Short mmCIF file of C-alpha atoms in Angstrom, two decimals:
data_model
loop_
_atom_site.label_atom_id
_atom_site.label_comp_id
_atom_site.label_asym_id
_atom_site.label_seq_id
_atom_site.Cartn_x
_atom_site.Cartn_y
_atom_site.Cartn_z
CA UNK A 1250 -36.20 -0.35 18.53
CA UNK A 1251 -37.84 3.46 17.61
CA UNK A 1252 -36.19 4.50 21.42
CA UNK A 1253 -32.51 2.46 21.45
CA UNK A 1254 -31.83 3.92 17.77
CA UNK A 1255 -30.63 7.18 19.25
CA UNK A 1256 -28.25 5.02 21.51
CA UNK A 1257 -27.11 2.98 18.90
CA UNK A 1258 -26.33 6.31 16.79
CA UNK A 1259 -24.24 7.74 19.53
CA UNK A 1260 -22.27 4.68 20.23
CA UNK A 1261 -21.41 4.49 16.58
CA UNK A 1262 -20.13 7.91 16.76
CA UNK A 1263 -18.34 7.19 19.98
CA UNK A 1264 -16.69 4.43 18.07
CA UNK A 1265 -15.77 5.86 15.20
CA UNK A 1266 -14.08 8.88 17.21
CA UNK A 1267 -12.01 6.41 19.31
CA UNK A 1268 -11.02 4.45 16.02
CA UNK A 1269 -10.04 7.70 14.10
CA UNK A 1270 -7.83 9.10 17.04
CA UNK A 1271 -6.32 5.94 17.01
CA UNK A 1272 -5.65 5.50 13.50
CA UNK A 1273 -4.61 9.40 13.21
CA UNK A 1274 -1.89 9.17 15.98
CA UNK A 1275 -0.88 5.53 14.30
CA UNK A 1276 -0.43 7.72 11.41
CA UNK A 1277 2.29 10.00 12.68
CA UNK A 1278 5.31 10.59 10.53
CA UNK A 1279 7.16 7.39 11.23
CA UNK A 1280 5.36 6.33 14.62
CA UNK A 1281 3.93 3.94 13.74
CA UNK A 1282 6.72 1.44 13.21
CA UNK A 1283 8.46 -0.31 15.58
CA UNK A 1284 11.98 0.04 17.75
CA UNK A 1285 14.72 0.95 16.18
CA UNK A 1286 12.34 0.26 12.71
CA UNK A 1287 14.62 2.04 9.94
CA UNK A 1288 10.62 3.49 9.25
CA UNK A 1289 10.88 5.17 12.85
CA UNK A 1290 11.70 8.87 13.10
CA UNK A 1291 11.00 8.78 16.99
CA UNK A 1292 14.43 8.87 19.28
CA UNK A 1293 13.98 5.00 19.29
CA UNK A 1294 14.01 4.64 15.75
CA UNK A 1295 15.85 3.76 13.58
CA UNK A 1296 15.38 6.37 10.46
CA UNK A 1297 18.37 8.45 11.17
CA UNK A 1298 20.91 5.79 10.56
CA UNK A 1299 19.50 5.27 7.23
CA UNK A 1300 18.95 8.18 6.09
CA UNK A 1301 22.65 9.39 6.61
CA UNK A 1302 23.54 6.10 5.38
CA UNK A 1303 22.17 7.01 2.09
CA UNK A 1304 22.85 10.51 1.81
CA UNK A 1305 26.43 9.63 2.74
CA UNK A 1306 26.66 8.10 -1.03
CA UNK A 1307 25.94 4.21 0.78
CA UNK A 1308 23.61 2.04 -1.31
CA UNK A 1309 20.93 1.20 1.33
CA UNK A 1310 17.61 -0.47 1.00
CA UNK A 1311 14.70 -1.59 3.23
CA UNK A 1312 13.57 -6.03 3.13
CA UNK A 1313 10.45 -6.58 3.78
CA UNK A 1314 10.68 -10.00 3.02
CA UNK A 1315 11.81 -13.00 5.30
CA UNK A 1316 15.20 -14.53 5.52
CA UNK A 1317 13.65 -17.85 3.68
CA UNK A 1318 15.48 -17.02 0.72
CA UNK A 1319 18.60 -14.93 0.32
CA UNK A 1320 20.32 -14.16 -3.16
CA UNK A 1321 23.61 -12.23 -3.64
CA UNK A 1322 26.60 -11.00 -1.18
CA UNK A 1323 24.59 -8.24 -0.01
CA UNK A 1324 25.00 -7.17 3.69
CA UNK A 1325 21.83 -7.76 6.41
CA UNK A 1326 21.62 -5.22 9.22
CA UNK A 1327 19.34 -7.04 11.94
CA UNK A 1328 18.43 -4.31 14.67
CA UNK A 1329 16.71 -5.22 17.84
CA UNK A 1330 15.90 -8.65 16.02
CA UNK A 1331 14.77 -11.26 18.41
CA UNK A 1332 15.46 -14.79 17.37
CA UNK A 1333 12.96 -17.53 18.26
CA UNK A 1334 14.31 -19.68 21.50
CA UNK A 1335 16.06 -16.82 23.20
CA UNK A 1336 17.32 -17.55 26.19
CA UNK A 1337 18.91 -16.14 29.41
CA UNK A 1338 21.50 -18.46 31.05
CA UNK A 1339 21.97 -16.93 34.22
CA UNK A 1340 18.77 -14.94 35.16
CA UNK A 1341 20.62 -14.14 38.19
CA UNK A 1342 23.47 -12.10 36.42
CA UNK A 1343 20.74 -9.66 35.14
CA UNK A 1344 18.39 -9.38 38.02
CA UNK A 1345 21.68 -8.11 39.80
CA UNK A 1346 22.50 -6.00 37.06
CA UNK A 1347 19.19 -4.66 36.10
CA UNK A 1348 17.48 -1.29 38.06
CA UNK A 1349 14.18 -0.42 38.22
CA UNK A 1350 14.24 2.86 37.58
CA UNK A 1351 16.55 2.69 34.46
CA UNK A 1352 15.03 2.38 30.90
CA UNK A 1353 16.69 -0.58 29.17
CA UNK A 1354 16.38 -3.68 31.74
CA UNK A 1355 13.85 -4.60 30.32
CA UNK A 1356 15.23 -7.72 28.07
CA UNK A 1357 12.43 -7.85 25.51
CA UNK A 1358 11.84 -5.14 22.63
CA UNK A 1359 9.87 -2.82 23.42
CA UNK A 1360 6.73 -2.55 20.67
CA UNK A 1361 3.90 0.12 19.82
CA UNK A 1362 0.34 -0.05 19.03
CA UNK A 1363 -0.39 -3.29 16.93
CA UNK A 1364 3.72 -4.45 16.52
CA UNK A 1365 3.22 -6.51 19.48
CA UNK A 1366 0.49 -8.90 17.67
CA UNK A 1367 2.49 -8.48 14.03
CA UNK A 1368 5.84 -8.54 14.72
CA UNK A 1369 7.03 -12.01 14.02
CA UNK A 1370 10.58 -13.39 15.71
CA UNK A 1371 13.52 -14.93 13.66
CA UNK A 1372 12.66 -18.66 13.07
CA UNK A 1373 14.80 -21.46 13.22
CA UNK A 1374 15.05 -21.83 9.75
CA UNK A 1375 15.72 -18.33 9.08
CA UNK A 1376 18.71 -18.43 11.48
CA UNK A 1377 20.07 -21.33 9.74
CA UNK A 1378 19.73 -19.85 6.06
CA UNK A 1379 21.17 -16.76 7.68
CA UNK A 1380 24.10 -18.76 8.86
CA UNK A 1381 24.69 -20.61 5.93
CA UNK A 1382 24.43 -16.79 4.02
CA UNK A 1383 27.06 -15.66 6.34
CA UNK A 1384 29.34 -18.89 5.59
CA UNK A 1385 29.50 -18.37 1.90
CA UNK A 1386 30.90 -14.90 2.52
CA UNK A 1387 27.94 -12.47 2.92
CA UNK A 1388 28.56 -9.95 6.12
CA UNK A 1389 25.93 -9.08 8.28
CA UNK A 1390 25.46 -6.41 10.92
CA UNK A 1391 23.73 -7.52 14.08
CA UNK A 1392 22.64 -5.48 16.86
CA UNK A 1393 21.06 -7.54 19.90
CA UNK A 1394 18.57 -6.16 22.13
CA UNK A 1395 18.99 -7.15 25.94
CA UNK A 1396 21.91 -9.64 27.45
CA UNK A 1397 19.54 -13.19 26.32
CA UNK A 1398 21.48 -15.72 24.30
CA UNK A 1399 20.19 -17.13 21.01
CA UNK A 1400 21.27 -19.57 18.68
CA UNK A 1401 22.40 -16.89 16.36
CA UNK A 1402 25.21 -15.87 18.91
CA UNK A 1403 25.59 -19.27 19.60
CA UNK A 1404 26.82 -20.27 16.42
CA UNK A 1405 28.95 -17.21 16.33
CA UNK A 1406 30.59 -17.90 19.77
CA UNK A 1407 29.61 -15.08 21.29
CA UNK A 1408 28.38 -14.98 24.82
CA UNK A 1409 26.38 -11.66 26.00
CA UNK A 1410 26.88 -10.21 30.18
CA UNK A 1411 24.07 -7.88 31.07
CA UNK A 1412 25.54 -4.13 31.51
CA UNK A 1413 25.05 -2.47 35.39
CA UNK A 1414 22.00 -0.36 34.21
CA UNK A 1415 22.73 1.74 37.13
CA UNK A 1416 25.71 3.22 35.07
CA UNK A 1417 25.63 6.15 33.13
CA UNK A 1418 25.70 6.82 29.45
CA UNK A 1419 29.13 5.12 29.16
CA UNK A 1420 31.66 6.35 26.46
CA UNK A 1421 33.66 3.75 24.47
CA UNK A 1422 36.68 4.04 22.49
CA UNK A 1423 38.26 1.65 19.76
CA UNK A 1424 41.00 -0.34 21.25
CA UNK A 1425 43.01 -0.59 17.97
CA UNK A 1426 43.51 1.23 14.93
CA UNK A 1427 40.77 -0.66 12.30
CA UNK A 1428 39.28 0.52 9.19
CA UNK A 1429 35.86 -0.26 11.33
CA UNK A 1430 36.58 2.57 13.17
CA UNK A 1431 38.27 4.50 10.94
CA UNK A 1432 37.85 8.64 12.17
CA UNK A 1433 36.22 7.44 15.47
CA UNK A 1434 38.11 8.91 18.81
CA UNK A 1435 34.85 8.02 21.16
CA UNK A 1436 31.43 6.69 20.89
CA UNK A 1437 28.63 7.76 23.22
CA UNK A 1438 26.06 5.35 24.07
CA UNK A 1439 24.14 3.28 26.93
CA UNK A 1440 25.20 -0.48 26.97
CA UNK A 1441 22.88 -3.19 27.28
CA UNK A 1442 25.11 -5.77 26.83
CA UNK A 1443 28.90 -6.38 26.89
CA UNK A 1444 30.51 -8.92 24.70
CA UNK A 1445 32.67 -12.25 25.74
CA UNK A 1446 34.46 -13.65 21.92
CA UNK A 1447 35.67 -16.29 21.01
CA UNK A 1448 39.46 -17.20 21.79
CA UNK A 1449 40.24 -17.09 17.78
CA UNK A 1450 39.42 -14.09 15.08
CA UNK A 1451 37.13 -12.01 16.60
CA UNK A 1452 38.18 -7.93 16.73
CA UNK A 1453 37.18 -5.70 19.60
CA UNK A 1454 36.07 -2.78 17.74
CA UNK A 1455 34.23 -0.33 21.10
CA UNK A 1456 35.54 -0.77 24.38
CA UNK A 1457 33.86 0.50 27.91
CA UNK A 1458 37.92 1.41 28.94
CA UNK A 1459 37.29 1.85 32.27
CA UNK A 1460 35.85 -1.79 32.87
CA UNK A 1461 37.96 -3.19 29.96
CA UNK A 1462 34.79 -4.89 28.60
CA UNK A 1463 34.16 -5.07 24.65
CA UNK A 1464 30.74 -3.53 23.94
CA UNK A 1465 31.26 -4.21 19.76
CA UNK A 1466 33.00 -6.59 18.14
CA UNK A 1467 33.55 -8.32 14.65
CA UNK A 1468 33.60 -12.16 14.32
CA UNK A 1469 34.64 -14.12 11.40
CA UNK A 1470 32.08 -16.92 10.66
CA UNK A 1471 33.35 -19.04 7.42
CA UNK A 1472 34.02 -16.93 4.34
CA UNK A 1473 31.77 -13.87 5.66
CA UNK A 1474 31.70 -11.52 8.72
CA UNK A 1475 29.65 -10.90 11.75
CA UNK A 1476 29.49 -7.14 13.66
CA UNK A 1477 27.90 -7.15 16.62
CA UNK A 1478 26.66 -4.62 18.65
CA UNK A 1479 25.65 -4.65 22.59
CA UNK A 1480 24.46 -0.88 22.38
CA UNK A 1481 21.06 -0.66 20.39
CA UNK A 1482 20.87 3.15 21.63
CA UNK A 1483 23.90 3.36 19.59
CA UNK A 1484 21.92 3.06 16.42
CA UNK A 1485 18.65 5.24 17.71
CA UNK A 1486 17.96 8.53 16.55
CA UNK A 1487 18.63 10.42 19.62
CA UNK A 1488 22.21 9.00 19.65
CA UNK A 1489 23.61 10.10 16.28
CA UNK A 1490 24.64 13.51 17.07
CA UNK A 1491 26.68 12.51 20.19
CA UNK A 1492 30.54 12.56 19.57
CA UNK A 1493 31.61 9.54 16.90
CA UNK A 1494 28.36 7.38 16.84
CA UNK A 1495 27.57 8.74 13.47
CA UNK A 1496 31.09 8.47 12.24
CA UNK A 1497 31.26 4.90 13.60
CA UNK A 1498 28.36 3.99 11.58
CA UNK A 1499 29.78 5.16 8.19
CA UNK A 1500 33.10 3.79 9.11
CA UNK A 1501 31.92 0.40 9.68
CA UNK A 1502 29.39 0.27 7.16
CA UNK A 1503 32.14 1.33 4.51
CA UNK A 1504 34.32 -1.51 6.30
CA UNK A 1505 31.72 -4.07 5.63
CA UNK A 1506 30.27 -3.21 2.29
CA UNK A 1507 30.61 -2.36 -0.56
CA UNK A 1508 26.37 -2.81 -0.06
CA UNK A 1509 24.01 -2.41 -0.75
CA UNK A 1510 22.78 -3.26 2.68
CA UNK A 1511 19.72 -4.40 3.25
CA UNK A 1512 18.05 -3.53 7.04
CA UNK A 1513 15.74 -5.82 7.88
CA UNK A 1514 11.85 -4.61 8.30
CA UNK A 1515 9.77 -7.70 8.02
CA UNK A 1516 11.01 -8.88 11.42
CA UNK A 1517 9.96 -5.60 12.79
CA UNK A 1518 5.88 -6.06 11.29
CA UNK A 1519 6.74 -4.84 7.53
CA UNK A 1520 5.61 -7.28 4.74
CA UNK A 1521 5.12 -6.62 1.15
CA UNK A 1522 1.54 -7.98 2.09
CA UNK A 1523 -0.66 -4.80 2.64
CA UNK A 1524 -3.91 -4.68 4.16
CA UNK A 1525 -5.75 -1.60 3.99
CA UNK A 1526 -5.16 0.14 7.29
CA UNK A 1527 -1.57 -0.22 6.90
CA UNK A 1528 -1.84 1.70 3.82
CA UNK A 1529 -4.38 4.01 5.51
CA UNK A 1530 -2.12 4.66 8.32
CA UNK A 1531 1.30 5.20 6.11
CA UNK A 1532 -0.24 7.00 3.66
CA UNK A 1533 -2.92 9.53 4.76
CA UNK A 1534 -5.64 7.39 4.34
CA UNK A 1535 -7.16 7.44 7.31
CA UNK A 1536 -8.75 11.08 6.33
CA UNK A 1537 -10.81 9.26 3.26
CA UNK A 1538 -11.84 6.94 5.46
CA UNK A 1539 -12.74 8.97 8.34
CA UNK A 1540 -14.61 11.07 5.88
CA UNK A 1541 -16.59 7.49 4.41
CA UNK A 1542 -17.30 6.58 7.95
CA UNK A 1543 -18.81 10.23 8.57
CA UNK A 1544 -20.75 9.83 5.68
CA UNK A 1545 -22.17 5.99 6.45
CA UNK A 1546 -23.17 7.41 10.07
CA UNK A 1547 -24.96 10.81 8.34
CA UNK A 1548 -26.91 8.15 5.70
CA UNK A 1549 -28.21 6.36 8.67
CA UNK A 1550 -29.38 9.19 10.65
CA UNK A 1551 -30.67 10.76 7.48
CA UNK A 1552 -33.12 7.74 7.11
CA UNK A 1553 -34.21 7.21 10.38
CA UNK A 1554 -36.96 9.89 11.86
CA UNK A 1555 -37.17 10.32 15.72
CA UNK A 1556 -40.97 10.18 17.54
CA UNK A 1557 -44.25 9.48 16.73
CA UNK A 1558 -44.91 8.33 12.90
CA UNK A 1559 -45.79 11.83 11.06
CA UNK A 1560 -49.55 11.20 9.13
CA UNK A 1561 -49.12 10.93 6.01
CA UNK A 1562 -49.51 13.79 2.95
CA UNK A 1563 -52.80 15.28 2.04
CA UNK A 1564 -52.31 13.84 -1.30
CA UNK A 1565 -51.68 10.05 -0.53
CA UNK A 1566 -54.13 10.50 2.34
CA UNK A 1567 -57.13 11.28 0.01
CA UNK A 1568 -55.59 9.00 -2.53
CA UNK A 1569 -56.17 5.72 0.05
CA UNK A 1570 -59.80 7.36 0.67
CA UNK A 1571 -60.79 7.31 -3.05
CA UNK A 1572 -59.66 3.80 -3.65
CA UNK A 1573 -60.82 2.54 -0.40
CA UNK A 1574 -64.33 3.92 -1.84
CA UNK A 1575 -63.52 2.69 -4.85
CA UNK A 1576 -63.01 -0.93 -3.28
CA UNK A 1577 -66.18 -0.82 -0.88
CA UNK A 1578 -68.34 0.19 -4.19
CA UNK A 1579 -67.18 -2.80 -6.04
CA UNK A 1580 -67.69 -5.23 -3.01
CA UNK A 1581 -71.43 -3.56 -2.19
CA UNK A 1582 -72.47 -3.97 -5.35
CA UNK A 1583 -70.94 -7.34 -5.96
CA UNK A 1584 -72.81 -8.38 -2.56
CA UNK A 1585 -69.43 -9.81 -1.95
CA UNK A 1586 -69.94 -9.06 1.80
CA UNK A 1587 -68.21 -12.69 3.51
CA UNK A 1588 -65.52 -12.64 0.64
CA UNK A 1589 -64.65 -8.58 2.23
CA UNK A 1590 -65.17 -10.40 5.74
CA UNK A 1591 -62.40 -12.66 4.85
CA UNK A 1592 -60.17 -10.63 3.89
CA UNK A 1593 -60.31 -8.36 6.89
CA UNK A 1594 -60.02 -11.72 9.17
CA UNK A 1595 -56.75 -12.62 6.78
CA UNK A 1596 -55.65 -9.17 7.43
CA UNK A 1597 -56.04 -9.14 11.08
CA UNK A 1598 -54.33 -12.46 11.91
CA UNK A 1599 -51.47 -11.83 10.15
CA UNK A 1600 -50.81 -8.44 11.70
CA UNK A 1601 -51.34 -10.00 15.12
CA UNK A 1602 -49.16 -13.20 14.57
CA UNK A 1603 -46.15 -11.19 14.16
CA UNK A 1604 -47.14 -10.00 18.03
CA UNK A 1605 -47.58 -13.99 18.48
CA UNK A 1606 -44.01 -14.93 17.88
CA UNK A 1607 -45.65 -16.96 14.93
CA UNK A 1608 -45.53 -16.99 10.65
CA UNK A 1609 -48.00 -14.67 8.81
CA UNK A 1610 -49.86 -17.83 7.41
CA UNK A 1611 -50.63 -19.73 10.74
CA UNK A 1612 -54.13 -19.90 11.41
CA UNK A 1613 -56.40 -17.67 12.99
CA UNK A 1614 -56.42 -20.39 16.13
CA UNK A 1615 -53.14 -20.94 16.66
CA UNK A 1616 -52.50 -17.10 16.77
CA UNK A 1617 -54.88 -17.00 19.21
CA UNK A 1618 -53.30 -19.56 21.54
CA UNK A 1619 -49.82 -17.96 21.02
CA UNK A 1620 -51.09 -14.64 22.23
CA UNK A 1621 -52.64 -16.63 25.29
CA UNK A 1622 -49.56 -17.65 25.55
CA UNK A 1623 -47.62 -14.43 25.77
CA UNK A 1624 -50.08 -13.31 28.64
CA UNK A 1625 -52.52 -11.12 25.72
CA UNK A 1626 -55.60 -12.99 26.20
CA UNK A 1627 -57.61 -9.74 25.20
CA UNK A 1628 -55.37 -9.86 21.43
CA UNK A 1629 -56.80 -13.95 21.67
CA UNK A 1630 -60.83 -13.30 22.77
CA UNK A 1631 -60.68 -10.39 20.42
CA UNK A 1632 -59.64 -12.36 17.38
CA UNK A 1633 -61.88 -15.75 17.99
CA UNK A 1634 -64.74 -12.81 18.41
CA UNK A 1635 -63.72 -11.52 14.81
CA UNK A 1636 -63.26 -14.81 13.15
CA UNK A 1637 -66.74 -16.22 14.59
CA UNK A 1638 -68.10 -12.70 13.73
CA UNK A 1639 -67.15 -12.84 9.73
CA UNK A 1640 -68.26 -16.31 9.52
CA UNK A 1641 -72.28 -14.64 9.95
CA UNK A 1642 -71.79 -11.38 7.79
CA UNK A 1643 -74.47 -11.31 5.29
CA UNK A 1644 -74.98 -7.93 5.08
CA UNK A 1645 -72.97 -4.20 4.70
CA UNK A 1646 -73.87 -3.43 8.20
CA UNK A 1647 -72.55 -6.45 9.42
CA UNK A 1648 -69.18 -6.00 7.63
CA UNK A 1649 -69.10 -2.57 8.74
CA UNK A 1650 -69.36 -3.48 12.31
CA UNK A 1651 -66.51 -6.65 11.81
CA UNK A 1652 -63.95 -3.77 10.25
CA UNK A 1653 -64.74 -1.43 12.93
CA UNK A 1654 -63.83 -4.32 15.79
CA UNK A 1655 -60.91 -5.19 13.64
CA UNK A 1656 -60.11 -1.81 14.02
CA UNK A 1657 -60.63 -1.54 17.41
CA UNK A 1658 -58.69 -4.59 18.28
CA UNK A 1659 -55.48 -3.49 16.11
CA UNK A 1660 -55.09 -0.14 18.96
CA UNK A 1661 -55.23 -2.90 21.44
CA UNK A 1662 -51.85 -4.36 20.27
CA UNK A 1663 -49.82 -1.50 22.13
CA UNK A 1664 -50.50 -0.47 24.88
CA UNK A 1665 -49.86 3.23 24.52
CA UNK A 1666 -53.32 3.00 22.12
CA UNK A 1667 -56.55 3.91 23.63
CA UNK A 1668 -58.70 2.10 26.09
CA UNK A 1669 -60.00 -1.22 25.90
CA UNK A 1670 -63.69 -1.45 25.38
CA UNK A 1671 -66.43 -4.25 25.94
CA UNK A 1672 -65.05 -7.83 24.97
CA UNK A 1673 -66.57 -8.31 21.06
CA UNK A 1674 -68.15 -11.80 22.16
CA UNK A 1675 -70.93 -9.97 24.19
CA UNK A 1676 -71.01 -7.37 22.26
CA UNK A 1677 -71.97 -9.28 19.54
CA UNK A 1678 -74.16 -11.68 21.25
CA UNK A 1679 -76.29 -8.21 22.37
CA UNK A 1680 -76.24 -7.11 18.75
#
């Protein structure tokens, strides 16, 4: 164990390196969360729209709890959402329409670090208290990510037709005059999706003009209202500054408020449940426990020595020598010669049936066949020698001769100690 704890040592270290790297790029300012995460201040994020959202005078706020249980008119922004059961009707439509070399074919959301283990999907029952939310006159914002159908859309009417990711970054235009839209001339943005509504009440709100194809829409669904979206990028940091898109954001936020609105993060990993390396990585955390992990690896090199065992100070050396005096003086003159011989036996046996695989209490025989056993049949003569050795000690030089073979036999147990000598049987027998 003395030669692998160096190994063991450097993996830790190697460990705790890769872990703290990790955790420390996790930790960047708003990396860590998810696509188009309102948390997010990378171009796929989401932090941009809220953030001029607020400072815009817009009561906005962040849920971090499920859709189980909804209170209030307040408007829900889902972005890049997936609902549980999504499906993709004709598979054909977007193998056509999808290229390899473009960046948003890819129908699922795209997720970083940990999201893709965390980040749950809307559930069926969520949908439907989301529906029934909608029906009682609450709007929501809903921004789709891909061309799959879900039972969301479903209920809405709304059919999705995967956009020719070959095409440019397409611009789009309102088609009428709407308070949706209100200041908007052009929006600037790369379509996923275009939008097929229902015959009745739905208004086109963006329009790819050239292909006459509805990229945003809103659809009435029982007392409330539905906006949605077939442009994620639309809502991404890196698309804000481009002509309208911010514009087109406040407009139809204003439209659909008065708010506050409440963007969804618990379907994009945030819960109001907290372990501590969420915390760590949000909060600069990781440092202190960097610094605590530094410190644990330090303690245990600190009390672990490398090489040969170091002999012991003067002082305890020549403290063992006087009471080992001490001892023999009190044994000689108490003549208790075969009780000392027992002890050393006692001694001896346990040491070596640690080596035997066995308890420190077995007997002196069955230590000996264990070692026999485990191929060290000089460990199992030697110690029958001793034990039939202290059962004839009447005398000092008789004990002295029994500790020195105890002795003798206790280098024996490694083999780095020194040479072997005689077997103790005939030496005894010629003493």
């Amino acid at each position: 164990m003395r030669d692998r704890f160096p190994l063991l040592v450097v993996g830790g270290l190697l460990v705790t390196a890769v872990m703290g790297t990790w955790l420390v790029r996790g930790a960047a300012r708003g990396g860590f969360a998810d696509t188009l995460s309102t948390w997010r201040a990378q171009p796929d994020g989401a932090r941009g729209l809220y953030l001029l959202a607020e400072e815009s005078g817009l009561p906005v706020s962040r849920r971090t709890t499920d859709l189980q249980i909804l209170h209030g008119t307040n408007p829900l922004v889902l972005l890049a959402v997936e609902v549980k059961g999504a499906r993709e009707d004709d598979p054909d439509q977007t193998a056509l329409a999808a290229e390899k070399d473009s960046t948003l074919e890819d129908e699922d959301v795209p997720r970083h670090g940990f999201n893709r283990l965390h980040v749950p999907e809307l559930s069926d029952s969520e949908t439907e208290k989301l529906l029934d939310h909608v029906r009682e006159g609450s709007n929501l914002i809903y921004v789709p990510w891909g061309s799959k159908e879900n039972r969301l859309l479903d209920a809405l009417g709304v059919k999705l037709f995967k956009a020719d990711t070959s095409l440019p970054m397409r611009t789009l235009v309102p088609p009428l005059s709407s308070p949706y839209t209100l200041g908007v001339e052009r929006v600037e943005a790369k379509v996923q999706a275009y939008l097929t509504l229902p015959e009745q009440g739905a208004v086109p709100v963006l329009k790819d003009e050239p292909l006459d194809m509805t990229v945003a829409a809103v659809v009435p669904y029982g007392a409330g209202k539905v906006l949605v979206v077939g442009a994620p990028e639309l809502a991404m940091n890196q698309a804000l500054g481009r002509a309208d898109n911010a514009q087109f954001w406040l407009s139809a936020l204003s439209a659909l408020g008065p708010g506050p609105f409440e963007f969804d993060e618990h379907h994009h990993g945030f819960t109001n449940e907290r372990s501590i390396v969420d915390f760590a990585r949000r909060y600069g955390l990781h440092f202190a426990v960097a610094q605590l992990l530094l410190g644990l690896c330090l303690w245990a090199v600190a009390l672990k020595r490398f090489g040969r065992p170091r002999p012991p100070p003067e002082s305890t050396r020549v403290g063992a020598t006087d009471a080992l005096f001490a001892m023999s003086r009190l044994y000689r003159e108490g003549r208790h010669h075969a009780f000392a011989a027992g002890l050393i036996t006692r001694g001896l046996t346990q040491e070596l049936a640690l080596h035997a695989g066995m308890p420190p209490h077995a007997p002196a025989k069955n230590v000996a066949e264990g070692l026999a056993a485990r191929g060290r049949e000089d460990l199992a003569n030697g110690l029958r020698a001793v034990v039939r050795n202290a059962e004839s000690v009447s005398g000092e030089s008789d004990l002295q001769q029994l500790a020195t073979r105890a002795a003798t036999l206790r280098q024996r147990i490694h083999p780095s100690g020194p040479p072997e000598r005689a077997p103790l049987a005939s030496t005894h027998e010629e003493s």
